[in-house]
């Protein structure tokens, strides 16, 4: 396992890519309404990245081993879709929840971030799943500092999600990120405190828990990409790209439209 350490201008490159990734989410937010298709959202984001930002959408044609090239520029995961939902003709309707996952490349550096959106009026159950998943990501982030272990991060996320009555998807995890989309280390969203990689200043990785309202088991759709819950329960995910700093962490995927840090994180700091 090779975990790269970023310094100086490399960190500045990651900051820029992270902000740009988050700005794509800011840009697309007003378009996430009943009646839009996921394919239209993809096209809008694609054109914004290429023509306005001068960024490259990292998902487009991304082909990890065992996968056909990903055909679109963003991931759109609706309701019981866990992650890697492929944009297409699917119409968003009132009451849906959707994750939009954006990864941009700027000057070689990657910024990877996702948010949940409620389409019109959603149920209180869906709202709670979105909120608890957001807080679980932030509880994980709050454990990041030099000397902490990756198991501390995963354990905190798992404990909070499971105590809230939900389950944590095991098959997908956060990841190191930099000049590569997915690098070491793997950042599990479950685990045992005091175990795993020891964090060091200059590491950059994502935290991106996928939390299911029902059981944790998943299925892959015939498109070879879209992942759904096996029991068809709702699933939510949020993602930030994080830098380990001397004093703790810096969230790299921030922009003017980033949702606020949860109160429980601010009051603990
Ligand atoms: N952005 C996803 C992640 O958070 C990866 C998407 S890979 C794709 O790691 F090919 F589906 F785009
Ligand atoms: Co990611
Ligand atoms: Co992502």
Short mmCIF file of C-alpha atoms and ligand atoms in Angstrom, two decimals:
data_model
loop_
_atom_site.label_atom_id
_atom_site.label_comp_id
_atom_site.label_asym_id
_atom_site.label_seq_id
_atom_site.Cartn_x
_atom_site.Cartn_y
_atom_site.Cartn_z
CA UNK A 1 0.00 0.00 0.00
CA UNK A 2 1.38 3.38 -1.03
CA UNK A 3 -0.27 6.31 0.68
CA UNK A 4 0.90 9.56 -0.90
CA UNK A 5 1.63 12.61 1.27
CA UNK A 6 0.78 15.96 -0.27
CA UNK A 7 2.73 19.14 0.48
CA UNK A 8 2.81 22.78 -0.61
CA UNK A 9 1.62 23.25 -4.18
CA UNK A 10 0.10 19.75 -4.21
CA UNK A 11 -2.22 20.72 -1.38
CA UNK A 12 -3.08 23.94 -3.19
CA UNK A 13 -3.97 21.88 -6.29
CA UNK A 14 -6.21 19.64 -4.18
CA UNK A 15 -7.90 22.69 -2.62
CA UNK A 16 -8.73 24.10 -6.03
CA UNK A 17 -10.06 20.79 -7.36
CA UNK A 18 -12.08 20.27 -4.18
CA UNK A 19 -13.70 23.69 -4.37
CA UNK A 20 -14.53 23.20 -8.05
CA UNK A 21 -16.15 19.83 -7.35
CA UNK A 22 -18.31 21.41 -4.66
CA UNK A 23 -19.19 24.31 -6.98
CA UNK A 24 -20.65 21.86 -9.49
CA UNK A 25 -23.08 20.79 -6.75
CA UNK A 26 -23.88 24.46 -6.01
CA UNK A 27 -24.55 25.01 -9.71
CA UNK A 28 -26.86 22.01 -10.17
CA UNK A 29 -28.90 22.49 -6.98
CA UNK A 30 -31.71 24.66 -8.48
CA UNK A 31 -32.22 22.13 -11.28
CA UNK A 32 -32.97 19.22 -8.94
CA UNK A 33 -36.76 19.45 -9.15
CA UNK A 34 -39.66 17.12 -10.00
CA UNK A 35 -39.77 16.50 -13.76
CA UNK A 36 -36.04 16.70 -14.51
CA UNK A 37 -34.31 13.54 -15.71
CA UNK A 38 -31.04 12.29 -14.29
CA UNK A 39 -29.65 12.46 -17.83
CA UNK A 40 -30.47 16.17 -18.00
CA UNK A 41 -28.65 16.75 -14.70
CA UNK A 42 -25.64 14.88 -16.08
CA UNK A 43 -25.60 16.98 -19.25
CA UNK A 44 -25.88 20.25 -17.30
CA UNK A 45 -23.01 19.25 -14.98
CA UNK A 46 -20.90 17.98 -17.86
CA UNK A 47 -21.24 21.23 -19.79
CA UNK A 48 -20.56 23.31 -16.66
CA UNK A 49 -17.39 21.36 -15.89
CA UNK A 50 -16.04 21.51 -19.43
CA UNK A 51 -17.19 24.93 -20.63
CA UNK A 52 -17.33 27.04 -17.45
CA UNK A 53 -14.79 25.49 -15.07
CA UNK A 54 -12.32 23.96 -17.49
CA UNK A 55 -12.38 20.80 -15.41
CA UNK A 56 -12.56 17.18 -16.57
CA UNK A 57 -15.37 14.95 -15.26
CA UNK A 58 -13.38 12.05 -13.78
CA UNK A 59 -16.18 9.45 -14.03
CA UNK A 60 -16.53 9.71 -17.82
CA UNK A 61 -14.96 6.58 -19.32
CA UNK A 62 -13.50 5.64 -15.92
CA UNK A 63 -12.78 1.91 -16.11
CA UNK A 64 -11.47 0.22 -12.98
CA UNK A 65 -10.56 -3.47 -13.38
CA UNK A 66 -13.66 -5.64 -13.94
CA UNK A 67 -15.82 -2.72 -15.07
CA UNK A 68 -16.90 -1.44 -18.47
CA UNK A 69 -16.02 2.25 -18.89
CA UNK A 70 -18.47 4.43 -16.96
CA UNK A 71 -20.63 6.12 -19.62
CA UNK A 72 -21.55 9.42 -17.94
CA UNK A 73 -19.96 12.43 -16.20
CA UNK A 74 -21.66 12.23 -12.79
CA UNK A 75 -23.40 9.59 -10.66
CA UNK A 76 -27.11 10.01 -9.83
CA UNK A 77 -28.36 7.52 -7.22
CA UNK A 78 -32.11 7.70 -6.56
CA UNK A 79 -34.05 6.27 -3.57
CA UNK A 80 -32.99 2.61 -3.17
CA UNK A 81 -29.91 3.17 -5.34
CA UNK A 82 -26.84 3.15 -3.10
CA UNK A 83 -24.17 4.56 -5.42
CA UNK A 84 -22.91 4.75 -9.00
CA UNK A 85 -26.40 5.31 -10.41
CA UNK A 86 -25.98 5.92 -14.14
CA UNK A 87 -27.85 9.00 -15.42
CA UNK A 88 -30.47 8.39 -18.10
CA UNK A 89 -34.18 8.81 -18.84
CA UNK A 90 -35.25 8.40 -15.20
CA UNK A 91 -37.57 11.29 -14.26
CA UNK A 92 -37.23 12.65 -10.74
CA UNK A 93 -40.61 12.88 -9.05
CA UNK A 94 -41.96 14.54 -5.94
CA UNK A 95 -40.81 12.60 -2.86
CA UNK A 96 -37.63 11.13 -4.38
CA UNK A 97 -34.24 11.47 -2.73
CA UNK A 98 -31.15 11.58 -4.92
CA UNK A 99 -27.41 11.62 -4.42
CA UNK A 100 -25.36 13.55 -6.95
CA UNK A 101 -21.70 12.52 -6.90
CA UNK A 102 -19.22 14.79 -8.66
CA UNK A 103 -15.53 14.24 -9.28
CA UNK A 104 -13.61 16.87 -11.21
CA UNK A 105 -10.00 16.90 -12.36
CA UNK A 106 -8.13 20.23 -12.46
CA UNK A 107 -4.43 20.35 -13.35
CA UNK A 108 -4.31 16.61 -12.65
CA UNK A 109 -5.76 16.90 -9.13
CA UNK A 110 -9.09 15.26 -8.18
CA UNK A 111 -11.90 16.68 -6.06
CA UNK A 112 -14.63 14.17 -5.13
CA UNK A 113 -17.82 15.14 -3.31
CA UNK A 114 -21.49 14.25 -3.14
CA UNK A 115 -24.66 15.58 -1.55
CA UNK A 116 -28.20 14.35 -1.04
CA UNK A 117 -31.15 16.24 -2.48
CA UNK A 118 -34.82 15.98 -1.57
CA UNK A 119 -37.01 16.29 -4.66
CA UNK A 120 -40.08 18.31 -3.69
CA UNK A 121 -41.63 17.12 -0.43
CA UNK A 122 -40.14 13.95 1.01
CA UNK A 123 -41.25 11.78 3.93
CA UNK A 124 -39.97 12.39 7.45
CA UNK A 125 -38.27 8.99 7.23
CA UNK A 126 -36.36 10.04 4.12
CA UNK A 127 -35.40 13.37 5.73
CA UNK A 128 -34.10 11.60 8.80
CA UNK A 129 -32.02 9.15 6.73
CA UNK A 130 -30.46 12.08 4.84
CA UNK A 131 -29.71 13.95 8.07
CA UNK A 132 -28.28 10.99 9.98
CA UNK A 133 -26.10 10.07 7.00
CA UNK A 134 -24.82 13.66 6.83
CA UNK A 135 -24.01 13.61 10.53
CA UNK A 136 -22.33 10.21 10.23
CA UNK A 137 -20.00 11.58 7.55
CA UNK A 138 -19.17 14.56 9.78
CA UNK A 139 -18.63 12.39 12.86
CA UNK A 140 -16.11 10.42 10.79
CA UNK A 141 -14.44 13.64 9.61
CA UNK A 142 -14.22 14.93 13.18
CA UNK A 143 -11.97 12.00 14.13
CA UNK A 144 -9.35 12.90 11.51
CA UNK A 145 -6.04 14.13 12.94
CA UNK A 146 -2.40 13.02 12.89
CA UNK A 147 -1.94 9.90 15.00
CA UNK A 148 -5.59 8.85 14.84
CA UNK A 149 -6.33 5.52 13.13
CA UNK A 150 -8.63 4.86 10.20
CA UNK A 151 -10.48 2.40 12.44
CA UNK A 152 -11.42 5.32 14.69
CA UNK A 153 -13.14 6.97 11.73
CA UNK A 154 -14.96 3.84 10.59
CA UNK A 155 -16.00 2.89 14.10
CA UNK A 156 -17.50 6.31 14.83
CA UNK A 157 -19.52 6.26 11.61
CA UNK A 158 -20.77 2.74 12.16
CA UNK A 159 -21.71 3.32 15.77
CA UNK A 160 -23.69 6.45 15.00
CA UNK A 161 -25.49 4.97 11.98
CA UNK A 162 -26.35 1.69 13.69
CA UNK A 163 -27.45 3.38 16.91
CA UNK A 164 -29.80 5.39 14.73
CA UNK A 165 -31.37 2.16 13.44
CA UNK A 166 -29.62 2.05 10.06
CA UNK A 167 -27.01 -0.16 8.39
CA UNK A 168 -23.65 0.63 6.80
CA UNK A 169 -22.80 -0.62 3.31
CA UNK A 170 -19.54 -2.62 3.44
CA UNK A 171 -18.64 -3.19 -0.21
CA UNK A 172 -17.74 0.43 -1.01
CA UNK A 173 -15.55 2.76 0.96
CA UNK A 174 -13.76 6.08 0.98
CA UNK A 175 -10.36 6.27 -0.66
CA UNK A 176 -7.14 8.13 -0.96
CA UNK A 177 -7.28 10.72 -3.73
CA UNK A 178 -4.86 13.03 -5.49
CA UNK A 179 -3.40 12.68 -8.97
CA UNK A 180 -5.43 9.43 -9.02
CA UNK A 181 -9.20 9.17 -8.58
CA UNK A 182 -8.87 6.19 -6.23
CA UNK A 183 -5.61 5.66 -4.31
CA UNK A 184 -4.63 3.96 -1.08
CA UNK A 185 -5.77 3.89 1.64
CA UNK A 186 -9.25 2.37 1.69
CA UNK A 187 -11.37 4.27 4.20
CA UNK A 188 -13.93 1.86 5.62
CA UNK A 189 -17.11 3.25 7.14
CA UNK A 190 -17.16 0.57 9.82
CA UNK A 191 -14.53 -1.02 12.03
CA UNK A 192 -12.77 -1.07 15.34
CA UNK A 193 -11.33 1.97 17.11
CA UNK A 194 -7.56 1.90 17.59
CA UNK A 195 -6.94 -0.26 14.50
CA UNK A 196 -5.88 0.44 10.94
CA UNK A 197 -3.64 2.99 9.28
CA UNK A 198 -2.22 5.76 11.43
CA UNK A 199 -3.05 9.15 9.90
CA UNK A 200 -0.31 11.59 9.01
CA UNK A 201 -0.28 15.25 8.01
CA UNK A 202 -0.62 15.61 4.25
CA UNK A 203 -2.77 12.55 3.57
CA UNK A 204 -5.85 13.25 1.44
CA UNK A 205 -8.79 10.89 1.29
CA UNK A 206 -12.56 10.83 1.02
CA UNK A 207 -15.14 9.93 3.64
CA UNK A 208 -18.36 8.87 1.92
CA UNK A 209 -20.61 6.64 4.01
CA UNK A 210 -23.49 4.83 2.31
CA UNK A 211 -26.22 4.26 4.90
CA UNK A 212 -29.29 2.09 4.30
CA UNK A 213 -32.64 2.46 6.05
CA UNK A 214 -32.99 -1.33 5.96
CA UNK A 215 -30.46 -4.14 5.67
CA UNK A 216 -26.92 -3.49 4.50
CA UNK A 217 -26.97 -5.98 1.61
CA UNK A 218 -26.66 -4.65 -1.93
CA UNK A 219 -27.13 -5.76 -5.52
CA UNK A 220 -25.55 -4.66 -8.79
CA UNK A 221 -27.89 -3.83 -11.67
CA UNK A 222 -27.42 -5.32 -15.16
CA UNK A 223 -25.86 -2.03 -16.35
CA UNK A 224 -22.77 -3.20 -14.44
CA UNK A 225 -22.60 0.01 -12.38
CA UNK A 226 -25.75 0.95 -10.48
CA UNK A 227 -25.80 -0.44 -6.95
CA UNK A 228 -29.13 -0.83 -5.12
CA UNK A 229 -30.21 -2.10 -1.73
CA UNK A 230 -31.21 -5.76 -1.86
CA UNK A 231 -34.31 -5.15 0.29
CA UNK A 232 -35.23 -2.03 -1.77
CA UNK A 233 -34.95 0.19 1.29
CA UNK A 234 -33.84 3.81 0.89
CA UNK A 235 -30.12 4.58 0.91
CA UNK A 236 -28.27 7.85 1.41
CA UNK A 237 -24.67 9.02 0.97
CA UNK A 238 -22.63 12.18 1.47
CA UNK A 239 -18.98 12.65 0.52
CA UNK A 240 -16.17 15.08 1.25
CA UNK A 241 -12.49 15.06 0.32
CA UNK A 242 -10.38 15.67 3.45
CA UNK A 243 -6.78 16.75 4.13
CA UNK A 244 -5.05 15.70 7.35
CA UNK A 245 -3.48 18.84 8.87
CA UNK A 246 -1.09 19.28 11.81
CA UNK A 247 -4.02 20.16 14.05
CA UNK A 248 -6.75 17.92 12.62
CA UNK A 249 -8.45 18.14 9.26
CA UNK A 250 -9.36 20.50 6.46
CA UNK A 251 -12.39 19.78 4.28
CA UNK A 252 -11.23 20.41 0.71
CA UNK A 253 -14.59 20.07 -1.04
CA UNK A 254 -16.11 23.31 0.21
CA UNK A 255 -17.80 26.17 -1.61
CA UNK A 256 -20.32 28.90 -0.85
CA UNK A 257 -23.20 26.43 -1.18
CA UNK A 258 -21.80 23.73 1.11
CA UNK A 259 -24.39 22.71 3.71
CA UNK A 260 -23.52 23.86 7.24
CA UNK A 261 -21.41 21.75 9.55
CA UNK A 262 -23.78 19.98 11.98
CA UNK A 263 -24.20 21.63 15.39
CA UNK A 264 -23.02 18.52 17.23
CA UNK A 265 -19.66 18.78 15.40
CA UNK A 266 -19.28 22.53 15.99
CA UNK A 267 -20.14 22.29 19.68
CA UNK A 268 -17.66 19.44 20.23
CA UNK A 269 -14.78 21.33 18.58
N1 LIG B 1 -17.30 9.32 -7.19
C1 LIG B 1 -17.34 7.94 -6.79
C2 LIG B 1 -16.57 7.86 -5.49
O1 LIG B 1 -16.94 8.56 -4.61
C3 LIG B 1 -16.79 7.02 -7.80
C4 LIG B 1 -17.59 6.96 -9.04
S1 LIG B 1 -16.81 5.90 -10.14
C5 LIG B 1 -17.83 5.99 -11.45
O2 LIG B 1 -15.58 7.26 -5.30
F1 LIG B 1 -17.17 5.43 -12.42
F2 LIG B 1 -18.97 5.39 -11.17
F3 LIG B 1 -18.05 7.25 -11.73
CO1 LIG B 2 -15.10 8.95 -3.65
CO1 LIG B 3 -17.65 10.45 -5.28
#
